[in-house]
PDB file of C-alpha atoms in Angstrom:
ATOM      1  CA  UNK A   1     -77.656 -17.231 -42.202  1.00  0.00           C
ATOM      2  CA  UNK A   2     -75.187 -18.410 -39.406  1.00  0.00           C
ATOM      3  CA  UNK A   3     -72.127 -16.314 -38.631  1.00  0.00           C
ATOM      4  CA  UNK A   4     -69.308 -18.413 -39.727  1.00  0.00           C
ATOM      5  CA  UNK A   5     -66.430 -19.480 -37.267  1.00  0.00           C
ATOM      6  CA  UNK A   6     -62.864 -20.209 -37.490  1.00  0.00           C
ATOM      7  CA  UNK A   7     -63.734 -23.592 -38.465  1.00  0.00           C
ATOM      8  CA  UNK A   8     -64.618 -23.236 -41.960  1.00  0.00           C
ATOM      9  CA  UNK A   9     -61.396 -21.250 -42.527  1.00  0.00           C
ATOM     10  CA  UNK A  10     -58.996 -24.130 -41.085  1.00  0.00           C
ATOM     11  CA  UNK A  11     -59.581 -25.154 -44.541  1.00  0.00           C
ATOM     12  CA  UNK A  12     -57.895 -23.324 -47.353  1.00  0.00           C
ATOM     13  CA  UNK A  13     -59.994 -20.548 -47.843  1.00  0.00           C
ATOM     14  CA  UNK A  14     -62.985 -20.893 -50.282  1.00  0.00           C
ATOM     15  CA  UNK A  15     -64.572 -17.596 -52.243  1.00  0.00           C
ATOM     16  CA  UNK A  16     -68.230 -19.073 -50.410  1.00  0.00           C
ATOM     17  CA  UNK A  17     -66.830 -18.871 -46.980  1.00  0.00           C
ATOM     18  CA  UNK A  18     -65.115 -15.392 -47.538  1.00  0.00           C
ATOM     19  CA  UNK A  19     -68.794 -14.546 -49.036  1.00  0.00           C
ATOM     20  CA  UNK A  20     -70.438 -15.862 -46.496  1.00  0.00           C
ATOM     21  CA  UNK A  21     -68.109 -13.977 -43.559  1.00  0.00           C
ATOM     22  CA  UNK A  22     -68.513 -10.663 -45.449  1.00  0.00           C
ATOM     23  CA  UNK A  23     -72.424 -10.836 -45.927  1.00  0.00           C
ATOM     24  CA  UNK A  24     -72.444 -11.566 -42.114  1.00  0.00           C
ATOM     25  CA  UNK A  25     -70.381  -9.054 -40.157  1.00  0.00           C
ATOM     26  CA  UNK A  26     -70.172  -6.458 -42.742  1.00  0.00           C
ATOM     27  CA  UNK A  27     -73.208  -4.205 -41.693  1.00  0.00           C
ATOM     28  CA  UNK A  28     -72.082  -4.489 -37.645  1.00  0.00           C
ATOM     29  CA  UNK A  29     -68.328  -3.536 -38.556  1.00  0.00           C
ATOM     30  CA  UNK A  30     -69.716  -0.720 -40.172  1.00  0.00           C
ATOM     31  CA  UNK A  31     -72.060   0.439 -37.578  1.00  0.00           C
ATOM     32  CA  UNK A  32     -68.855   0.102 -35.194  1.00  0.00           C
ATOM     33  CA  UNK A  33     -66.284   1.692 -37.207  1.00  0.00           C
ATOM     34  CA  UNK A  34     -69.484   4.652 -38.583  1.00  0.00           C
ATOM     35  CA  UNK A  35     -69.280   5.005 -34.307  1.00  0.00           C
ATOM     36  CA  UNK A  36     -65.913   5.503 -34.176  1.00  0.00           C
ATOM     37  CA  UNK A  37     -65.454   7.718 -36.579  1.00  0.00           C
ATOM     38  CA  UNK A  38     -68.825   9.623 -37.679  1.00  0.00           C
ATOM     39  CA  UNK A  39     -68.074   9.591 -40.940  1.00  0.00           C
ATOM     40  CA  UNK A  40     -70.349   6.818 -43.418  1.00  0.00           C
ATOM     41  CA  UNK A  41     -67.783   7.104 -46.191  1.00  0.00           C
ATOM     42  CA  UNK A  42     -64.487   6.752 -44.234  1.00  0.00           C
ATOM     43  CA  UNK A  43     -66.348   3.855 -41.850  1.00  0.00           C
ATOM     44  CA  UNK A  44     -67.161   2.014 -45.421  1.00  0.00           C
ATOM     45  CA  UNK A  45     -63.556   2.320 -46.974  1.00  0.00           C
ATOM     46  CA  UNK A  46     -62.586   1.161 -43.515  1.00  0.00           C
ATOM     47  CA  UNK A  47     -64.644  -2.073 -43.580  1.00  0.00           C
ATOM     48  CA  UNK A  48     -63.903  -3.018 -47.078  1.00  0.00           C
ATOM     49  CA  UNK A  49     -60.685  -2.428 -47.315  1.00  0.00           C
ATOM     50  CA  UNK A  50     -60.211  -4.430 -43.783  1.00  0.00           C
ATOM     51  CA  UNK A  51     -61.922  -7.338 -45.499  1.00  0.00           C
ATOM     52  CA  UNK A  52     -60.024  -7.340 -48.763  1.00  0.00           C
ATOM     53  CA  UNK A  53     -56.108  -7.145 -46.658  1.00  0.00           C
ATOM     54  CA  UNK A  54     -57.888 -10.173 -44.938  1.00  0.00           C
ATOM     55  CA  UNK A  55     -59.179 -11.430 -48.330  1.00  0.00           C
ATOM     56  CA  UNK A  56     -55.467 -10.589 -49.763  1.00  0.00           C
ATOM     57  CA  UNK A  57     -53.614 -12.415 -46.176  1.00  0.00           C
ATOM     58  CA  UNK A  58     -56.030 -15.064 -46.047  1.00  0.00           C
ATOM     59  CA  UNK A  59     -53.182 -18.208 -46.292  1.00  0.00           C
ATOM     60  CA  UNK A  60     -51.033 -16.409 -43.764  1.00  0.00           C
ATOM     61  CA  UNK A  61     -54.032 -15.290 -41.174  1.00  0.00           C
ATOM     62  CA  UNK A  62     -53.315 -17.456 -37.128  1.00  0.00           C
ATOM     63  CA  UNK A  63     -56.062 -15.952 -35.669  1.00  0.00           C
ATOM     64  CA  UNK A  64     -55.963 -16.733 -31.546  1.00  0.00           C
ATOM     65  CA  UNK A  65     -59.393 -15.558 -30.892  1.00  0.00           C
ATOM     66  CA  UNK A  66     -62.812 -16.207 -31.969  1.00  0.00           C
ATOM     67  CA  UNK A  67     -63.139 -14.480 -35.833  1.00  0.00           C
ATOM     68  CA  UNK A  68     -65.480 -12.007 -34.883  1.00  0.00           C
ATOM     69  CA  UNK A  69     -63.549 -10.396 -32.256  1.00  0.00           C
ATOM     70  CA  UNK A  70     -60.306 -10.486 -34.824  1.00  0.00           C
ATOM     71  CA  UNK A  71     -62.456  -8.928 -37.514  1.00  0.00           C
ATOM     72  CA  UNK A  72     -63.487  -6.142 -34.760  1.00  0.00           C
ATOM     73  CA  UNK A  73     -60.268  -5.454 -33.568  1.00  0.00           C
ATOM     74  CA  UNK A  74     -58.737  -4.832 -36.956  1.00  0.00           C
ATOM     75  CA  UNK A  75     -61.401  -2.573 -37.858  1.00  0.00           C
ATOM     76  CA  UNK A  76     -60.546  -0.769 -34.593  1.00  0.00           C
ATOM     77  CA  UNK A  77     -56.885  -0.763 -35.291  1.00  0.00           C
ATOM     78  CA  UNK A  78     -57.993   0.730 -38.374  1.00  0.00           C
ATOM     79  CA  UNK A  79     -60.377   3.154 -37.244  1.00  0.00           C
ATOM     80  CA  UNK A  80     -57.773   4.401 -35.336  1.00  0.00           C
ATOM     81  CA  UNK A  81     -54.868   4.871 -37.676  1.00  0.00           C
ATOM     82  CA  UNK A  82     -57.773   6.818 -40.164  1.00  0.00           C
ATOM     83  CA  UNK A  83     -58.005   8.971 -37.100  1.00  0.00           C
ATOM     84  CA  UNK A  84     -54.429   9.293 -36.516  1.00  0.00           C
ATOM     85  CA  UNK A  85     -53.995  10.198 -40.305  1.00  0.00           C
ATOM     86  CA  UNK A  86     -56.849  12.998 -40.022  1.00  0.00           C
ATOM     87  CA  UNK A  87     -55.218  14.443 -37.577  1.00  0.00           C
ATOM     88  CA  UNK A  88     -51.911  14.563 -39.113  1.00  0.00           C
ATOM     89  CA  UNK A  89     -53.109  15.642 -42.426  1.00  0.00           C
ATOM     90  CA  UNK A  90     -55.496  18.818 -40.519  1.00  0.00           C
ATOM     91  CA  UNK A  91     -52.002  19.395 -38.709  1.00  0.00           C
ATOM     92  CA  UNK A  92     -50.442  19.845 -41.771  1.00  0.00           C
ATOM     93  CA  UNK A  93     -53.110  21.962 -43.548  1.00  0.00           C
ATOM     94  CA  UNK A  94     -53.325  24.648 -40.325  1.00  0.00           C
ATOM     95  CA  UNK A  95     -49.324  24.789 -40.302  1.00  0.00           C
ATOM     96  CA  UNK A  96     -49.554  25.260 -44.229  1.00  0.00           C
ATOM     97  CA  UNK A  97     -52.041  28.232 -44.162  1.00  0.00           C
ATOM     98  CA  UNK A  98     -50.267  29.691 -40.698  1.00  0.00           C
ATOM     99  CA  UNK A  99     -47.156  29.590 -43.316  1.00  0.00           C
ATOM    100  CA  UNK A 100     -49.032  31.197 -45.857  1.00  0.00           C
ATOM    101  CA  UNK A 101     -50.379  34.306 -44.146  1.00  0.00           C
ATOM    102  CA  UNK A 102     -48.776  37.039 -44.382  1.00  0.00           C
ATOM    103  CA  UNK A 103     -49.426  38.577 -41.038  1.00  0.00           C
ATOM    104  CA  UNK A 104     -48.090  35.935 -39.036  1.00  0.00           C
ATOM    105  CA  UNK A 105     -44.984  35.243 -40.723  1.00  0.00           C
ATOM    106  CA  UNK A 106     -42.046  37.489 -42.111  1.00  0.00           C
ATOM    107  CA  UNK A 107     -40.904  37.358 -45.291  1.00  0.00           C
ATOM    108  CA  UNK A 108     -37.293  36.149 -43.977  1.00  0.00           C
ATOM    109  CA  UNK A 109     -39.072  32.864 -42.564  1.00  0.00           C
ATOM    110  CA  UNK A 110     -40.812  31.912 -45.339  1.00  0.00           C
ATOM    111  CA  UNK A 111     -37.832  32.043 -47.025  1.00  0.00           C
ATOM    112  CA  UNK A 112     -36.248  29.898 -44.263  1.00  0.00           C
ATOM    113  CA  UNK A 113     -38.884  27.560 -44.105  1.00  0.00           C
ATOM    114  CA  UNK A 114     -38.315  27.399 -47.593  1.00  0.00           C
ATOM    115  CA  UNK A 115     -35.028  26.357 -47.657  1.00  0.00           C
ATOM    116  CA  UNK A 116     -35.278  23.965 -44.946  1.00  0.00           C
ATOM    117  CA  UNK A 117     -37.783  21.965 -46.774  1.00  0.00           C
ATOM    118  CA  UNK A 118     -35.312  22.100 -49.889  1.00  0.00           C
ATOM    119  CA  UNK A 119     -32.492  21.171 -48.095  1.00  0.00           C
ATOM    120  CA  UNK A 120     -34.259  18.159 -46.101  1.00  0.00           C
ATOM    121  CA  UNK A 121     -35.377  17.034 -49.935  1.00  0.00           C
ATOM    122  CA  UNK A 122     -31.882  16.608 -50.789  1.00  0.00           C
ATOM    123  CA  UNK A 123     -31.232  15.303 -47.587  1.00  0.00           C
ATOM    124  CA  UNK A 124     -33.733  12.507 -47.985  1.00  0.00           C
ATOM    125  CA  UNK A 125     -32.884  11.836 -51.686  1.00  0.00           C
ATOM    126  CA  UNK A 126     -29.301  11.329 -50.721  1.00  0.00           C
ATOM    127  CA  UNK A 127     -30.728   8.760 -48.963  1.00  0.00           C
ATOM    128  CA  UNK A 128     -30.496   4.412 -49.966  1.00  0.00           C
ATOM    129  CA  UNK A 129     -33.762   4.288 -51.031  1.00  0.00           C
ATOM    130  CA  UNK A 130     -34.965   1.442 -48.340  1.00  0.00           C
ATOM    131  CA  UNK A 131     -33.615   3.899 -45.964  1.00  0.00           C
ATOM    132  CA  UNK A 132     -35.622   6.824 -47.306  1.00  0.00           C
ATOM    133  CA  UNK A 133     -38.742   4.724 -47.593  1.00  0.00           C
ATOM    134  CA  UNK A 134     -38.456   3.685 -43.506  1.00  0.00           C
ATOM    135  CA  UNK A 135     -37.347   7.048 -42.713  1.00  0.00           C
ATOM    136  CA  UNK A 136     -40.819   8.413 -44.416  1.00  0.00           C
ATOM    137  CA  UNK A 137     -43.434   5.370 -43.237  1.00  0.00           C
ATOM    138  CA  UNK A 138     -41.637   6.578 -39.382  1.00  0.00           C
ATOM    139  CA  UNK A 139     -41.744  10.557 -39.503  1.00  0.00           C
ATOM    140  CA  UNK A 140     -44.611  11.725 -42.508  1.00  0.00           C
ATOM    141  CA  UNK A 141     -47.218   8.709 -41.899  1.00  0.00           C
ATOM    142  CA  UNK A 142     -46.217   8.438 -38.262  1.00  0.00           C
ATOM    143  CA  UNK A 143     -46.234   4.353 -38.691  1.00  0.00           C
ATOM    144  CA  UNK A 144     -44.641   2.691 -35.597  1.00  0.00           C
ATOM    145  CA  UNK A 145     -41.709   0.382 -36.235  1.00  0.00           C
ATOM    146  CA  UNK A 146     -43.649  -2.439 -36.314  1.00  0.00           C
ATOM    147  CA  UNK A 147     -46.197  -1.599 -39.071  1.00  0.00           C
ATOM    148  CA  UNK A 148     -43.273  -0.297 -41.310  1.00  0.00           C
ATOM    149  CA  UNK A 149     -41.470  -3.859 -40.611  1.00  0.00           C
ATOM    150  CA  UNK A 150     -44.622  -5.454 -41.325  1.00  0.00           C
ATOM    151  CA  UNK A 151     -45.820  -3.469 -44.468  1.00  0.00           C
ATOM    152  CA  UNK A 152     -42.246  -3.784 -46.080  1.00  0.00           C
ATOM    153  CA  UNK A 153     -41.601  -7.914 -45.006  1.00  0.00           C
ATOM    154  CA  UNK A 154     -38.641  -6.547 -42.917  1.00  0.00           C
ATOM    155  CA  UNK A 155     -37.688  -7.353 -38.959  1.00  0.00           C
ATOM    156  CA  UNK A 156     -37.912  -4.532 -36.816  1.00  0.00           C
ATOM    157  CA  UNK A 157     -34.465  -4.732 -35.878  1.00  0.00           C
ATOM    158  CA  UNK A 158     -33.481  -3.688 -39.559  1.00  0.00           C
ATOM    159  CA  UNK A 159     -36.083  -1.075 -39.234  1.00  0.00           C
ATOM    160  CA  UNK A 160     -34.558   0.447 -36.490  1.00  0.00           C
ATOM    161  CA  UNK A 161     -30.836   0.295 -37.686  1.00  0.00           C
ATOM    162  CA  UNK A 162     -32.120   1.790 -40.939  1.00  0.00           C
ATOM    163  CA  UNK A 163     -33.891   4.733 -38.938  1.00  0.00           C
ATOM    164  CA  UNK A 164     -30.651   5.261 -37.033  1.00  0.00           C
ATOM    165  CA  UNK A 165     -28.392   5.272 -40.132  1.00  0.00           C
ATOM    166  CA  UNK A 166     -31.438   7.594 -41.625  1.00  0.00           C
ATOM    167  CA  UNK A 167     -31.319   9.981 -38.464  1.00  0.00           C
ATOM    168  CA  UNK A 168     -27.353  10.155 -38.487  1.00  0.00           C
ATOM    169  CA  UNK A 169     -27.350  11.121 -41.900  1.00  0.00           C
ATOM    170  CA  UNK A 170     -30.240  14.043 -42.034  1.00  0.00           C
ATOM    171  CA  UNK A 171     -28.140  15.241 -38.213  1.00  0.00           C
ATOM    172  CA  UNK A 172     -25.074  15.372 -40.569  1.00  0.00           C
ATOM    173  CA  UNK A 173     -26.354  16.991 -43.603  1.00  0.00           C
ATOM    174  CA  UNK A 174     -29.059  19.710 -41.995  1.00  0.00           C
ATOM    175  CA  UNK A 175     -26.511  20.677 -39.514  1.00  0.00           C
ATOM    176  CA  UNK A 176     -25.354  23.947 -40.085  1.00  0.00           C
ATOM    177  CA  UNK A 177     -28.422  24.590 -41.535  1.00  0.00           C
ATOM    178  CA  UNK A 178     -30.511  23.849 -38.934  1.00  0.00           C
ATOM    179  CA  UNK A 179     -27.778  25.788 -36.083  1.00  0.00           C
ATOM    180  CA  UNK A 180     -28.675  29.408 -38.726  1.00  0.00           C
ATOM    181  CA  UNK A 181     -32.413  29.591 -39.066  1.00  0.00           C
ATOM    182  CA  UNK A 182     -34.947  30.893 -36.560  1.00  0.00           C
ATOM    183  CA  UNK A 183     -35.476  28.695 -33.171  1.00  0.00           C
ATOM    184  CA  UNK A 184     -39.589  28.405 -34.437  1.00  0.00           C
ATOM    185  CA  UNK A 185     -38.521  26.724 -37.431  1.00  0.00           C
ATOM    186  CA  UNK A 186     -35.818  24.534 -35.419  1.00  0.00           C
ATOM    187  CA  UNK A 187     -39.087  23.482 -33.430  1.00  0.00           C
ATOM    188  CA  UNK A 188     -41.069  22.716 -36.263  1.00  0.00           C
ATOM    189  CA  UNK A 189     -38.948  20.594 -37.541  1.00  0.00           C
ATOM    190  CA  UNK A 190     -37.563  19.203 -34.216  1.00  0.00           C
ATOM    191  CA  UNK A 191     -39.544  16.232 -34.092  1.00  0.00           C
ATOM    192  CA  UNK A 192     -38.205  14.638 -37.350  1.00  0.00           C
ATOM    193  CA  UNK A 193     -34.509  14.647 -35.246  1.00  0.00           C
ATOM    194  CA  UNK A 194     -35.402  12.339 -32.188  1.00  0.00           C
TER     195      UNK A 194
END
């Protein structure tokens, strides 16, 4: 079986040629994004679900360079936003059992933590919804402006005025919260500010 080129998808795309793609590149993406990441299950989902947002995007794909290096660099791009969300998520888990041990954190800061997160809750809910949604893709999945735009069909200038208005609003509301509370919470929490 040939590899297929960018030839046979200049035509609108057929279910044989997408068959015929997948059956030939599927086992090397794998082996490079199982490389990457060292992990048979994550370098799988990877693959597949690369293949089915190119399945999904087919009619609006312009791919500049030859289709195998396209289908590698996406499951690169990939790979590395898996990575990026590992790392966020074992971030997460250490500062969530650091919060809840006892003999590293006072009472009193729990508490503050606490309130913090309820307060930025309402904060974000008092949000326009759009607003909220960019503000979340930006600081919790740590998407640059360009995926959100792309993800939600928006330009990236909208994304950025709708971060700003987003950031003016949580500076306004957390305020005088945030000026009380202990200066380790403050840096915590610091990064969702800038």
């Amino acid at each position: 079986m040939s590899a297929p080129t960018l030839e046979i998808f200049q035509q609108p795309f057929s279910d044989e040629a997408f068959e015929l793609l997948f059956k030939s590149h599927y086992k090397a993406l794998h082996a490079y994004a199982s490389l990457m990441l060292r992990d048979e299950d994550a370098s799988e989902e990877i693959v597949q679900n690369m293949f089915l947002k190119f399945w999904e995007k087919r009619d609006l794909l312009n791919i500049q360079t030859s289709l195998k290096a396209y289908l590698y660099k996406c499951v690169h791009n990939d790979s590395l936003n898996y990575i990026k969300h590992q790392t966020i998520k074992a971030k997460y888990q250490d500062h969530a059992a650091y919060s809840r041990n006892d003999h590293h954190e006072a009472a009193s800061s729990k508490v503050e933590l606490s309130e913090l997160e309820v307060k930025l809750k309402e904060a974000l809910d008092e949000l326009p919804e759009g607003c909220r949604t960019i503000f979340q893709m930006s600081r919790f999945e740590e998407l640059k402006y360009r995926e959100i735009a792309e993800q939600l069909g928006l330009s990236i200038k909208t994304v950025e005025n709708q971060m700003g208005k987003a950031l003016k609003v949580l500076r306004l509301k957390l305020a005088d919260f945030i000026a009380l509370i202990m200066p380790g919470i403050i840096m915590y929490y610091k990064d969702f500010f800038n």
